[in-house]
mmCIF file of C-alpha atoms and ligand atoms in Angstrom:
data_model
loop_
_atom_site.group_PDB
_atom_site.id
_atom_site.type_symbol
_atom_site.label_atom_id
_atom_site.label_comp_id
_atom_site.label_asym_id
_atom_site.label_seq_id
_atom_site.Cartn_x
_atom_site.Cartn_y
_atom_site.Cartn_z
ATOM 1 C CA MET I 1 -116.034 -68.653 51.888
ATOM 2 C CA LYS I 2 -115.783 -66.369 48.768
ATOM 3 C CA TYR I 3 -112.340 -66.396 48.845
ATOM 4 C CA ILE I 4 -110.021 -62.976 47.046
ATOM 5 C CA TYR I 5 -108.571 -66.015 44.965
ATOM 6 C CA ASP I 6 -111.760 -66.650 43.658
ATOM 7 C CA ASP I 7 -111.934 -63.659 41.610
ATOM 8 C CA LEU I 8 -108.110 -62.390 40.433
ATOM 9 C CA LYS I 9 -110.617 -61.069 37.398
ATOM 10 C CA ASP I 10 -108.638 -57.829 35.647
ATOM 11 C CA LYS I 11 -106.632 -57.622 38.073
ATOM 12 C CA ASN I 12 -102.810 -55.982 37.853
ATOM 13 C CA ILE I 13 -101.196 -59.065 38.419
ATOM 14 C CA LEU I 14 -96.367 -58.404 39.020
ATOM 15 C CA ILE I 15 -94.283 -61.177 39.294
ATOM 16 C CA THR I 16 -89.639 -60.337 39.809
ATOM 17 C CA GLY I 17 -88.063 -62.788 38.507
ATOM 18 C CA GLY I 18 -90.840 -64.680 36.587
ATOM 19 C CA ALA I 19 -88.044 -65.980 33.707
ATOM 20 C CA GLY I 20 -86.620 -68.316 36.655
ATOM 21 C CA PHE I 21 -87.701 -71.350 38.774
ATOM 22 C CA ILE I 22 -90.041 -70.595 41.302
ATOM 23 C CA GLY I 23 -91.552 -67.220 39.222
ATOM 24 C CA SER I 24 -92.619 -69.124 36.454
ATOM 25 C CA ASN I 25 -94.219 -71.680 38.341
ATOM 26 C CA ILE I 26 -96.130 -68.978 39.857
ATOM 27 C CA VAL I 27 -97.289 -67.234 36.023
ATOM 28 C CA HIS I 28 -97.754 -71.281 34.918
ATOM 29 C CA TYR I 29 -100.216 -71.383 37.682
ATOM 30 C CA LEU I 30 -101.605 -68.395 37.387
ATOM 31 C CA ASN I 31 -102.869 -67.932 33.461
ATOM 32 C CA ARG I 32 -104.082 -71.789 34.325
ATOM 33 C CA TYR I 33 -106.047 -70.846 37.675
ATOM 34 C CA HIS I 34 -106.643 -67.371 36.876
ATOM 35 C CA GLY I 35 -106.698 -66.130 33.751
ATOM 36 C CA GLU I 36 -108.589 -63.324 32.790
ATOM 37 C CA SER I 37 -106.522 -62.462 35.497
ATOM 38 C CA LYS I 38 -103.051 -59.387 34.039
ATOM 39 C CA ILE I 39 -99.664 -60.848 34.212
ATOM 40 C CA PHE I 40 -96.395 -59.172 33.664
ATOM 41 C CA ILE I 41 -93.303 -60.339 34.186
ATOM 42 C CA PHE I 42 -90.299 -57.954 35.273
ATOM 43 C CA ASP I 43 -87.243 -60.520 34.754
ATOM 44 C CA LYS I 44 -83.218 -59.512 33.565
ATOM 45 C CA PHE I 45 -83.799 -63.455 31.367
ATOM 46 C CA ARG I 46 -79.324 -64.490 31.504
ATOM 47 C CA ASP I 47 -76.575 -63.295 28.557
ATOM 48 C CA ASN I 48 -72.865 -64.981 29.557
ATOM 49 C CA THR I 49 -71.596 -63.215 32.024
ATOM 50 C CA THR I 50 -70.722 -65.988 35.357
ATOM 51 C CA PHE I 51 -69.456 -64.915 38.548
ATOM 52 C CA GLU I 52 -66.218 -65.427 40.215
ATOM 53 C CA ASN I 53 -68.104 -69.120 40.759
ATOM 54 C CA GLY I 54 -68.208 -69.293 36.846
ATOM 55 C CA ASN I 55 -72.095 -69.543 37.620
ATOM 56 C CA LEU I 56 -74.701 -66.997 35.216
ATOM 57 C CA THR I 57 -75.105 -64.232 37.128
ATOM 58 C CA SER I 58 -78.655 -64.728 35.951
ATOM 59 C CA LEU I 59 -80.264 -67.695 35.624
ATOM 60 C CA GLY I 60 -83.851 -66.716 33.744
ATOM 61 C CA HIS I 61 -85.101 -68.364 30.154
ATOM 62 C CA PHE I 62 -87.175 -67.151 27.791
ATOM 63 C CA LYS I 63 -88.302 -71.631 28.055
ATOM 64 C CA ASN I 64 -89.060 -70.918 31.495
ATOM 65 C CA LEU I 65 -92.390 -69.105 30.043
ATOM 66 C CA LEU I 66 -93.411 -70.808 26.988
ATOM 67 C CA ASN I 67 -97.282 -70.527 26.495
ATOM 68 C CA PHE I 68 -97.349 -68.262 28.931
ATOM 69 C CA LYS I 69 -100.015 -65.142 28.393
ATOM 70 C CA GLY I 70 -98.120 -62.194 29.395
ATOM 71 C CA GLU I 71 -96.182 -58.821 28.703
ATOM 72 C CA VAL I 72 -92.224 -58.617 29.068
ATOM 73 C CA ILE I 73 -90.364 -56.465 30.995
ATOM 74 C CA VAL I 74 -86.522 -56.654 30.772
ATOM 75 C CA GLY I 75 -84.698 -54.627 33.019
ATOM 76 C CA ASP I 76 -82.279 -55.285 36.481
ATOM 77 C CA LEU I 77 -83.830 -55.239 39.798
ATOM 78 C CA ALA I 78 -79.960 -53.535 40.862
ATOM 79 C CA ASN I 79 -80.804 -50.748 37.927
ATOM 80 C CA SER I 80 -83.380 -48.054 38.888
ATOM 81 C CA ASN I 81 -83.803 -46.838 35.581
ATOM 82 C CA ASP I 82 -84.921 -50.292 34.290
ATOM 83 C CA LEU I 83 -87.472 -50.165 38.142
ATOM 84 C CA LYS I 84 -88.759 -46.856 35.996
ATOM 85 C CA LYS I 85 -89.721 -48.345 33.388
ATOM 86 C CA LEU I 86 -92.659 -50.089 35.950
ATOM 87 C CA ASP I 87 -93.471 -46.480 36.486
ATOM 88 C CA LYS I 88 -96.886 -46.069 33.397
ATOM 89 C CA TYR I 89 -98.249 -49.704 35.844
ATOM 90 C CA LYS I 90 -100.587 -49.850 38.552
ATOM 91 C CA PHE I 91 -100.673 -53.218 40.349
ATOM 92 C CA ASP I 92 -102.853 -55.089 42.654
ATOM 93 C CA TYR I 93 -100.416 -57.438 43.641
ATOM 94 C CA ILE I 94 -96.616 -58.381 43.224
ATOM 95 C CA PHE I 95 -94.752 -61.058 43.173
ATOM 96 C CA HIS I 96 -91.591 -60.347 43.655
ATOM 97 C CA GLU I 97 -89.253 -63.625 43.285
ATOM 98 C CA GLY I 98 -86.318 -61.648 40.893
ATOM 99 C CA ALA I 99 -82.988 -62.084 43.197
ATOM 100 C CA ILE I 100 -79.664 -63.226 43.347
ATOM 101 C CA SER I 101 -80.543 -66.731 43.632
ATOM 102 C CA ASP I 102 -76.725 -67.515 44.181
ATOM 103 C CA THR I 103 -75.650 -68.551 47.782
ATOM 104 C CA THR I 104 -72.632 -68.603 46.607
ATOM 105 C CA CYS I 105 -71.340 -65.741 44.755
ATOM 106 C CA LYS I 106 -68.843 -63.759 46.422
ATOM 107 C CA ASN I 107 -69.943 -60.497 45.526
ATOM 108 C CA GLN I 108 -71.356 -58.131 48.242
ATOM 109 C CA GLU I 109 -72.243 -55.944 46.790
ATOM 110 C CA LEU I 110 -74.288 -56.660 43.551
ATOM 111 C CA ILE I 111 -76.027 -59.560 45.722
ATOM 112 C CA ILE I 112 -76.842 -56.954 48.164
ATOM 113 C CA LYS I 113 -77.470 -53.961 45.855
ATOM 114 C CA THR I 114 -79.872 -56.361 43.857
ATOM 115 C CA ASN I 115 -82.115 -58.107 46.523
ATOM 116 C CA PHE I 116 -81.914 -55.743 49.449
ATOM 117 C CA GLU I 117 -82.356 -52.544 47.677
ATOM 118 C CA SER I 118 -84.708 -53.674 45.231
ATOM 119 C CA LEU I 119 -87.293 -54.168 47.714
ATOM 120 C CA ASP I 120 -88.339 -50.676 48.601
ATOM 121 C CA TYR I 121 -88.788 -49.689 44.898
ATOM 122 C CA PHE I 122 -92.063 -52.235 45.341
ATOM 123 C CA ILE I 123 -92.543 -50.998 48.664
ATOM 124 C CA ASN I 124 -93.501 -48.723 46.924
ATOM 125 C CA LYS I 125 -95.336 -49.396 43.607
ATOM 126 C CA ILE I 126 -98.090 -51.527 46.852
ATOM 127 C CA LYS I 127 -98.751 -48.321 49.028
ATOM 128 C CA GLU I 128 -99.740 -46.385 45.668
ATOM 129 C CA SER I 129 -101.946 -49.351 44.478
ATOM 130 C CA GLU I 130 -103.094 -50.274 48.382
ATOM 131 C CA GLY I 131 -102.069 -54.200 47.464
ATOM 132 C CA VAL I 132 -100.007 -56.799 48.092
ATOM 133 C CA LEU I 133 -96.334 -57.819 48.013
ATOM 134 C CA ILE I 134 -95.513 -61.096 48.544
ATOM 135 C CA TYR I 135 -91.649 -61.735 48.132
ATOM 136 C CA ALA I 136 -89.375 -64.483 48.795
ATOM 137 C CA SER I 137 -86.755 -63.720 51.050
ATOM 138 C CA SER I 138 -84.767 -67.166 52.968
ATOM 139 C CA ALA I 139 -84.280 -70.554 54.399
ATOM 140 C CA ALA I 140 -80.411 -68.733 54.063
ATOM 141 C CA THR I 141 -81.953 -66.540 56.876
ATOM 142 C CA TYR I 142 -80.939 -69.234 59.146
ATOM 143 C CA GLY I 143 -78.081 -70.221 58.595
ATOM 144 C CA ASN I 144 -76.444 -72.434 60.465
ATOM 145 C CA SER I 145 -78.958 -71.866 63.038
ATOM 146 C CA LYS I 146 -80.095 -74.972 65.321
ATOM 147 C CA ALA I 147 -83.328 -76.369 63.694
ATOM 148 C CA PRO I 148 -86.256 -75.918 64.244
ATOM 149 C CA ASN I 149 -86.460 -73.082 62.523
ATOM 150 C CA ILE I 150 -88.590 -70.495 64.658
ATOM 151 C CA VAL I 151 -89.555 -66.765 62.345
ATOM 152 C CA GLY I 152 -87.620 -64.527 64.616
ATOM 153 C CA SER I 153 -84.761 -66.288 66.614
ATOM 154 C CA GLY I 154 -81.919 -68.401 65.317
ATOM 155 C CA GLU I 155 -81.795 -65.636 61.997
ATOM 156 C CA SER I 156 -78.343 -65.342 61.677
ATOM 157 C CA PRO I 157 -76.367 -65.741 57.983
ATOM 158 C CA GLU I 158 -73.395 -67.534 57.429
ATOM 159 C CA ASN I 159 -73.403 -65.355 53.068
ATOM 160 C CA ALA I 160 -74.282 -62.619 51.963
ATOM 161 C CA TYR I 161 -76.835 -64.321 50.223
ATOM 162 C CA GLY I 162 -78.948 -64.911 53.342
ATOM 163 C CA PHE I 163 -77.902 -61.285 55.281
ATOM 164 C CA SER I 164 -79.165 -59.841 52.007
ATOM 165 C CA LYS I 165 -83.435 -62.044 52.597
ATOM 166 C CA LEU I 166 -82.111 -60.165 56.223
ATOM 167 C CA LEU I 167 -81.986 -57.167 55.307
ATOM 168 C CA MET I 168 -85.892 -57.442 53.741
ATOM 169 C CA ASP I 169 -87.028 -58.529 56.242
ATOM 170 C CA MET I 170 -86.028 -56.761 59.040
ATOM 171 C CA LYS I 171 -86.739 -53.387 56.727
ATOM 172 C CA LEU I 172 -90.867 -55.340 56.650
ATOM 173 C CA ARG I 173 -90.762 -55.926 60.776
ATOM 174 C CA GLU I 174 -90.291 -51.830 60.606
ATOM 175 C CA ILE I 175 -93.106 -51.743 58.379
ATOM 176 C CA ILE I 176 -95.104 -53.603 60.037
ATOM 177 C CA GLN I 177 -93.801 -52.283 63.936
ATOM 178 C CA ASN I 178 -94.665 -48.487 62.037
ATOM 179 C CA ASN I 179 -98.321 -49.659 61.747
ATOM 180 C CA GLU I 180 -97.507 -48.224 58.293
ATOM 181 C CA ASP I 181 -98.368 -50.976 56.492
ATOM 182 C CA GLU I 182 -102.531 -49.844 57.453
ATOM 183 C CA ASN I 183 -103.862 -50.174 53.476
ATOM 184 C CA PHE I 184 -101.646 -52.997 52.083
ATOM 185 C CA LYS I 185 -100.120 -55.644 52.645
ATOM 186 C CA ILE I 186 -96.710 -57.247 52.836
ATOM 187 C CA ILE I 187 -96.124 -60.867 52.985
ATOM 188 C CA SER I 188 -92.134 -62.323 53.509
ATOM 189 C CA LEU I 189 -92.532 -66.586 52.326
ATOM 190 C CA ARG I 190 -89.029 -67.683 53.378
ATOM 191 C CA TYR I 191 -88.988 -70.851 50.798
ATOM 192 C CA PHE I 192 -86.191 -73.514 52.342
ATOM 193 C CA ASN I 193 -85.237 -76.238 49.520
ATOM 194 C CA VAL I 194 -87.464 -76.108 46.688
ATOM 195 C CA TYR I 195 -87.906 -78.517 44.184
ATOM 196 C CA GLY I 196 -89.342 -79.026 41.393
ATOM 197 C CA SER I 197 -90.620 -78.362 37.292
ATOM 198 C CA ARG I 198 -88.901 -75.374 35.505
ATOM 199 C CA GLU I 199 -84.896 -75.625 37.585
ATOM 200 C CA TYR I 200 -83.954 -77.538 35.152
ATOM 201 C CA PHE I 201 -82.344 -73.567 34.119
ATOM 202 C CA LYS I 202 -80.677 -72.729 37.248
ATOM 203 C CA GLY I 203 -78.152 -75.716 36.467
ATOM 204 C CA SER I 204 -75.462 -76.875 39.478
ATOM 205 C CA THR I 205 -77.845 -74.427 41.899
ATOM 206 C CA ALA I 206 -80.629 -76.328 40.690
ATOM 207 C CA SER I 207 -81.977 -79.105 43.726
ATOM 208 C CA MET I 208 -80.317 -81.986 44.646
ATOM 209 C CA ILE I 209 -83.119 -84.195 43.719
ATOM 210 C CA LEU I 210 -81.915 -83.034 40.329
ATOM 211 C CA GLN I 211 -79.016 -82.988 39.860
ATOM 212 C CA LEU I 212 -78.703 -86.530 42.020
ATOM 213 C CA ALA I 213 -81.231 -87.843 39.275
ATOM 214 C CA LEU I 214 -79.382 -86.027 36.400
ATOM 215 C CA GLN I 215 -76.334 -87.818 38.258
ATOM 216 C CA ALA I 216 -77.494 -91.194 38.351
ATOM 217 C CA LEU I 217 -79.273 -91.530 35.072
ATOM 218 C CA ARG I 218 -76.102 -90.492 33.483
ATOM 219 C CA ASN I 219 -72.695 -92.323 35.008
ATOM 220 C CA LYS I 220 -75.086 -95.075 37.112
ATOM 221 C CA LYS I 221 -73.261 -93.578 39.519
ATOM 222 C CA VAL I 222 -74.073 -89.930 42.409
ATOM 223 C CA LYS I 223 -71.240 -88.433 44.374
ATOM 224 C CA LEU I 224 -72.530 -87.313 47.902
ATOM 225 C CA PHE I 225 -70.765 -84.786 50.693
ATOM 226 C CA GLU I 226 -69.448 -87.731 53.704
ATOM 227 C CA PHE I 227 -71.566 -89.528 54.438
ATOM 228 C CA GLY I 228 -75.214 -88.702 52.914
ATOM 229 C CA GLU I 229 -76.938 -87.604 56.517
ATOM 230 C CA GLN I 230 -77.041 -83.762 56.632
ATOM 231 C CA ILE I 231 -81.257 -83.456 56.604
ATOM 232 C CA ARG I 232 -82.411 -80.563 54.442
ATOM 233 C CA ASP I 233 -86.616 -79.263 54.320
ATOM 234 C CA PHE I 234 -87.364 -80.550 50.895
ATOM 235 C CA VAL I 235 -90.098 -77.845 50.051
ATOM 236 C CA TYR I 236 -91.989 -79.015 46.515
ATOM 237 C CA ILE I 237 -92.670 -76.126 43.898
ATOM 238 C CA LYS I 238 -96.394 -76.555 44.014
ATOM 239 C CA ASP I 239 -96.890 -76.480 47.990
ATOM 240 C CA VAL I 240 -95.235 -73.011 47.390
ATOM 241 C CA VAL I 241 -96.277 -72.281 45.184
ATOM 242 C CA GLN I 242 -99.992 -72.595 46.930
ATOM 243 C CA ALA I 243 -97.907 -70.704 49.876
ATOM 244 C CA ASN I 244 -97.352 -67.788 47.492
ATOM 245 C CA ILE I 245 -101.352 -67.876 46.393
ATOM 246 C CA LYS I 246 -102.590 -68.290 49.669
ATOM 247 C CA ALA I 247 -100.023 -65.144 50.932
ATOM 248 C CA ILE I 248 -102.737 -63.091 48.760
ATOM 249 C CA GLU I 249 -105.456 -63.663 51.239
ATOM 250 C CA VAL I 250 -104.280 -62.743 54.499
ATOM 251 C CA ASN I 251 -105.216 -59.893 56.745
ATOM 252 C CA LYS I 252 -102.097 -59.005 58.077
ATOM 253 C CA SER I 253 -97.871 -58.695 56.406
ATOM 254 C CA GLY I 254 -95.539 -60.879 58.312
ATOM 255 C CA ILE I 255 -92.904 -63.318 57.432
ATOM 256 C CA TYR I 256 -93.360 -67.273 57.605
ATOM 257 C CA ASN I 257 -91.258 -70.311 56.876
ATOM 258 C CA VAL I 258 -92.221 -71.993 53.499
ATOM 259 C CA GLY I 259 -91.524 -76.394 53.837
ATOM 260 C CA SER I 260 -92.697 -78.897 54.218
ATOM 261 C CA GLY I 261 -92.080 -79.247 58.256
ATOM 262 C CA VAL I 262 -89.802 -81.970 57.711
ATOM 263 C CA ALA I 263 -85.910 -82.984 57.827
ATOM 264 C CA ARG I 264 -84.822 -85.485 55.044
ATOM 265 C CA SER I 265 -81.958 -86.609 54.232
ATOM 266 C CA PHE I 266 -79.629 -87.124 50.427
ATOM 267 C CA ASN I 267 -79.360 -90.693 51.171
ATOM 268 C CA ASP I 268 -83.243 -90.566 51.628
ATOM 269 C CA ILE I 269 -83.260 -88.770 48.077
ATOM 270 C CA VAL I 270 -80.710 -91.729 47.116
ATOM 271 C CA ASP I 271 -83.366 -94.559 48.266
ATOM 272 C CA ILE I 272 -86.699 -92.406 46.243
ATOM 273 C CA LEU I 273 -84.393 -92.244 43.354
ATOM 274 C CA LYS I 274 -83.730 -95.816 43.318
ATOM 275 C CA LEU I 275 -87.492 -97.011 43.092
ATOM 276 C CA HIS I 276 -88.134 -95.183 40.314
ATOM 277 C CA ILE I 277 -84.618 -95.538 37.737
ATOM 278 C CA GLY I 278 -83.213 -98.224 39.660
ATOM 279 C CA ASP I 279 -80.043 -99.139 41.213
ATOM 280 C CA PHE I 280 -76.682 -97.439 40.750
ATOM 281 C CA GLU I 281 -73.488 -96.445 42.953
ATOM 282 C CA VAL I 282 -73.085 -93.616 45.328
ATOM 283 C CA GLU I 283 -69.618 -91.988 45.902
ATOM 284 C CA TYR I 284 -68.964 -90.317 49.632
ATOM 285 C CA ILE I 285 -66.742 -87.771 49.056
ATOM 286 C CA LYS I 286 -64.416 -85.514 51.923
ATOM 287 C CA ASN I 287 -66.779 -81.581 51.917
ATOM 288 C CA PRO I 288 -64.876 -79.295 50.556
ATOM 289 C CA TYR I 289 -66.582 -76.417 52.469
ATOM 290 C CA SER I 290 -66.066 -74.789 55.707
ATOM 291 C CA PHE I 291 -69.734 -73.458 55.764
ATOM 292 C CA TYR I 292 -72.445 -76.479 55.579
ATOM 293 C CA GLN I 293 -76.008 -76.253 56.077
ATOM 294 C CA ASN I 294 -76.730 -79.840 57.913
ATOM 295 C CA HIS I 295 -80.216 -79.414 59.429
ATOM 296 C CA THR I 296 -82.163 -77.720 58.347
ATOM 297 C CA GLN I 297 -86.238 -78.032 59.515
ATOM 298 C CA ALA I 298 -88.541 -75.255 59.018
ATOM 299 C CA ASP I 299 -91.103 -74.857 62.072
ATOM 300 C CA ILE I 300 -94.396 -74.291 59.847
ATOM 301 C CA SER I 301 -96.618 -73.946 62.954
ATOM 302 C CA GLN I 302 -97.191 -70.017 61.912
ATOM 303 C CA THR I 303 -97.977 -70.591 57.986
ATOM 304 C CA ILE I 304 -100.509 -73.204 58.715
ATOM 305 C CA LYS I 305 -102.476 -70.966 60.886
ATOM 306 C CA ASP I 306 -101.739 -67.566 59.034
ATOM 307 C CA LEU I 307 -101.840 -68.205 55.452
ATOM 308 C CA PHE I 308 -103.570 -72.030 56.001
ATOM 309 C CA TYR I 309 -101.212 -73.438 54.194
ATOM 310 C CA GLU I 310 -100.724 -77.158 54.307
ATOM 311 C CA PRO I 311 -97.856 -78.742 51.975
ATOM 312 C CA ARG I 312 -99.085 -81.074 50.147
ATOM 313 C CA TYR I 313 -95.682 -83.166 49.080
ATOM 314 C CA THR I 314 -93.475 -85.849 50.710
ATOM 315 C CA LEU I 315 -90.035 -86.214 48.786
ATOM 316 C CA GLU I 316 -91.546 -88.943 48.054
ATOM 317 C CA SER I 317 -94.368 -88.104 45.898
ATOM 318 C CA GLY I 318 -93.091 -84.610 45.281
ATOM 319 C CA ILE I 319 -90.368 -87.301 44.028
ATOM 320 C CA LYS I 320 -92.742 -89.594 42.113
ATOM 321 C CA ASP I 321 -95.248 -86.735 40.445
ATOM 322 C CA TYR I 322 -91.986 -85.006 39.313
ATOM 323 C CA ILE I 323 -89.907 -88.323 38.149
ATOM 324 C CA ASP I 324 -91.253 -88.228 34.209
ATOM 325 C CA GLU I 325 -89.894 -84.694 33.541
ATOM 326 C CA ILE I 326 -87.003 -85.655 34.780
ATOM 327 C CA LYS I 327 -86.271 -87.716 32.999
ATOM 328 C CA ARG I 328 -88.144 -86.070 29.752
ATOM 329 C CA ILE I 329 -84.439 -83.737 30.761
ATOM 330 C CA TYR I 330 -82.489 -86.297 30.695
ATOM 331 C CA LYS I 331 -83.382 -87.546 27.521
ATOM 332 C CA ASP I 332 -83.310 -84.185 25.809
ATOM 333 C CA THR I 333 -79.954 -83.656 27.047
ATOM 334 C CA LYS I 334 -78.523 -86.786 26.794
HETATM 335 N N1 LIG Z 1 -85.288 -72.858 44.937
HETATM 336 C C1 LIG Z 1 -84.373 -72.698 46.247
HETATM 337 O O1 LIG Z 1 -84.573 -73.281 46.559
HETATM 338 C C2 LIG Z 1 -85.187 -70.756 46.988
HETATM 339 C C3 LIG Z 1 -85.070 -71.637 48.323
HETATM 340 C C4 LIG Z 1 -85.233 -69.960 49.199
HETATM 341 C C5 LIG Z 1 -84.661 -69.075 48.706
HETATM 342 N N2 LIG Z 1 -85.813 -68.358 47.082
HETATM 343 C C6 LIG Z 1 -85.457 -67.034 46.455
HETATM 344 O O2 LIG Z 1 -86.780 -67.455 45.681
HETATM 345 C C7 LIG Z 1 -86.040 -66.159 44.510
HETATM 346 C C8 LIG Z 1 -87.113 -67.472 43.364
HETATM 347 O O3 LIG Z 1 -85.578 -68.578 43.414
HETATM 348 P P1 LIG Z 1 -85.528 -69.504 42.228
HETATM 349 O O4 LIG Z 1 -85.106 -70.597 42.577
HETATM 350 O O5 LIG Z 1 -86.901 -69.434 41.174
HETATM 351 O O6 LIG Z 1 -83.810 -68.671 41.349
HETATM 352 P P2 LIG Z 1 -84.205 -67.977 39.501
HETATM 353 O O7 LIG Z 1 -82.519 -68.577 39.682
HETATM 354 O O8 LIG Z 1 -83.868 -69.268 38.763
HETATM 355 O O9 LIG Z 1 -84.973 -66.901 39.298
HETATM 356 C C9 LIG Z 1 -84.495 -65.928 39.692
HETATM 357 C C10 LIG Z 1 -84.690 -65.107 38.867
HETATM 358 O O10 LIG Z 1 -84.373 -63.605 39.319
HETATM 359 C C11 LIG Z 1 -84.212 -63.458 37.835
HETATM 360 N N3 LIG Z 1 -82.309 -61.997 38.407
HETATM 361 C C12 LIG Z 1 -81.871 -62.456 38.406
HETATM 362 N N4 LIG Z 1 -80.589 -61.463 39.207
HETATM 363 C C13 LIG Z 1 -81.904 -59.912 38.395
HETATM 364 C C14 LIG Z 1 -82.417 -58.642 38.509
HETATM 365 N N5 LIG Z 1 -80.943 -57.593 38.474
HETATM 366 N N6 LIG Z 1 -83.053 -58.317 37.483
HETATM 367 C C15 LIG Z 1 -83.555 -58.220 37.623
HETATM 368 N N7 LIG Z 1 -83.962 -59.710 37.476
HETATM 369 C C16 LIG Z 1 -82.713 -61.013 38.267
HETATM 370 C C17 LIG Z 1 -83.118 -64.170 36.907
HETATM 371 O O11 LIG Z 1 -83.261 -64.434 35.047
HETATM 372 C C18 LIG Z 1 -84.241 -64.795 37.173
HETATM 373 O O12 LIG Z 1 -85.669 -65.233 36.464
HETATM 374 C C19 LIG Z 1 -85.342 -65.669 44.222
HETATM 375 O O13 LIG Z 1 -85.850 -64.850 45.157
HETATM 376 C C20 LIG Z 1 -84.921 -66.813 45.551
HETATM 377 O O14 LIG Z 1 -83.852 -66.419 46.130
HETATM 378 C C21 LIG Z 1 -84.703 -69.737 46.498
#
């Protein structure tokens, strides 16, 4: 069987948010395995602006793109003039990863404008080229609904970020219902808790795996919300890239969960980290958040069926694969 993704030669591929964690991993994958495809990145990168919560408003970093091959277009998703810079190009595939990814940002107007409103531009672009648009949705669309999380049920976000992603998915549902997507395809991937290489520049919004590992290496002690038993679906970046690449092949539009399919606790992360970096102390503290996801778990049955997605990493093997990079980050930031 010949896959389309065997042959991305000379295809124009846009990655929005390409300077961020997941986007840059897609860029490097394509550079490595599909070196003759033409890569374009659209990203705002970072400046000194912060949200009320003190976090940077955009988290892209040039260091995520060291040694990459392609073209960079700098722009803001929330600025229609910046998006016009893309007008002159025709893209066969668009991986739309750019977004305000900070789930604790309270600026509803900016989140919805940046994450949701900009989707229209990329839908029109992919319509024009009759290509495939794959965009990043999120497990935040499920809020605190009962797990396992199934596409189409319990879609009740608890924050503006999750709401912006659900709006994107509702728009896609409308397109599918009206059969508007005969000549193009749109795939929404609802990522769960992603961890792995190139997430360091997300700072305090990076995964619990990285944050706990760095706390343990630096202070020989980590802090967990009482009593570390909250369970989440942690999915390794290589599986997320796999889902994106496989989505290229899908012959119908749709919304898919991308997780490991298994929920693991913060205490599990601690136990696995201890195997790699030795013993450290755990201090349990009160959880200050009124909203906190206590159990997320992706139902990935449809993703396996339609995308042939197969998560290859458990929490154990994902951390094992990642730990050398974490140790390197620790040394470089000492
Ligand atoms: N990492 C996760 O666990 C996770 C989980 C669910 C969904 N997602 C989604 O996946 C996508 C990628 O997330 P990530 O973890 O790589 O986050 P990230 O913050 O590292 O990447 C987002 C990128 O978008 C860029 N960006 C932000 N605002 C922009 C704007 N106004 N204009 C142009 N570019 C802008 C940033 O500079 C950054 O490079 C996002 O859409 C995010 O919502 C991530």
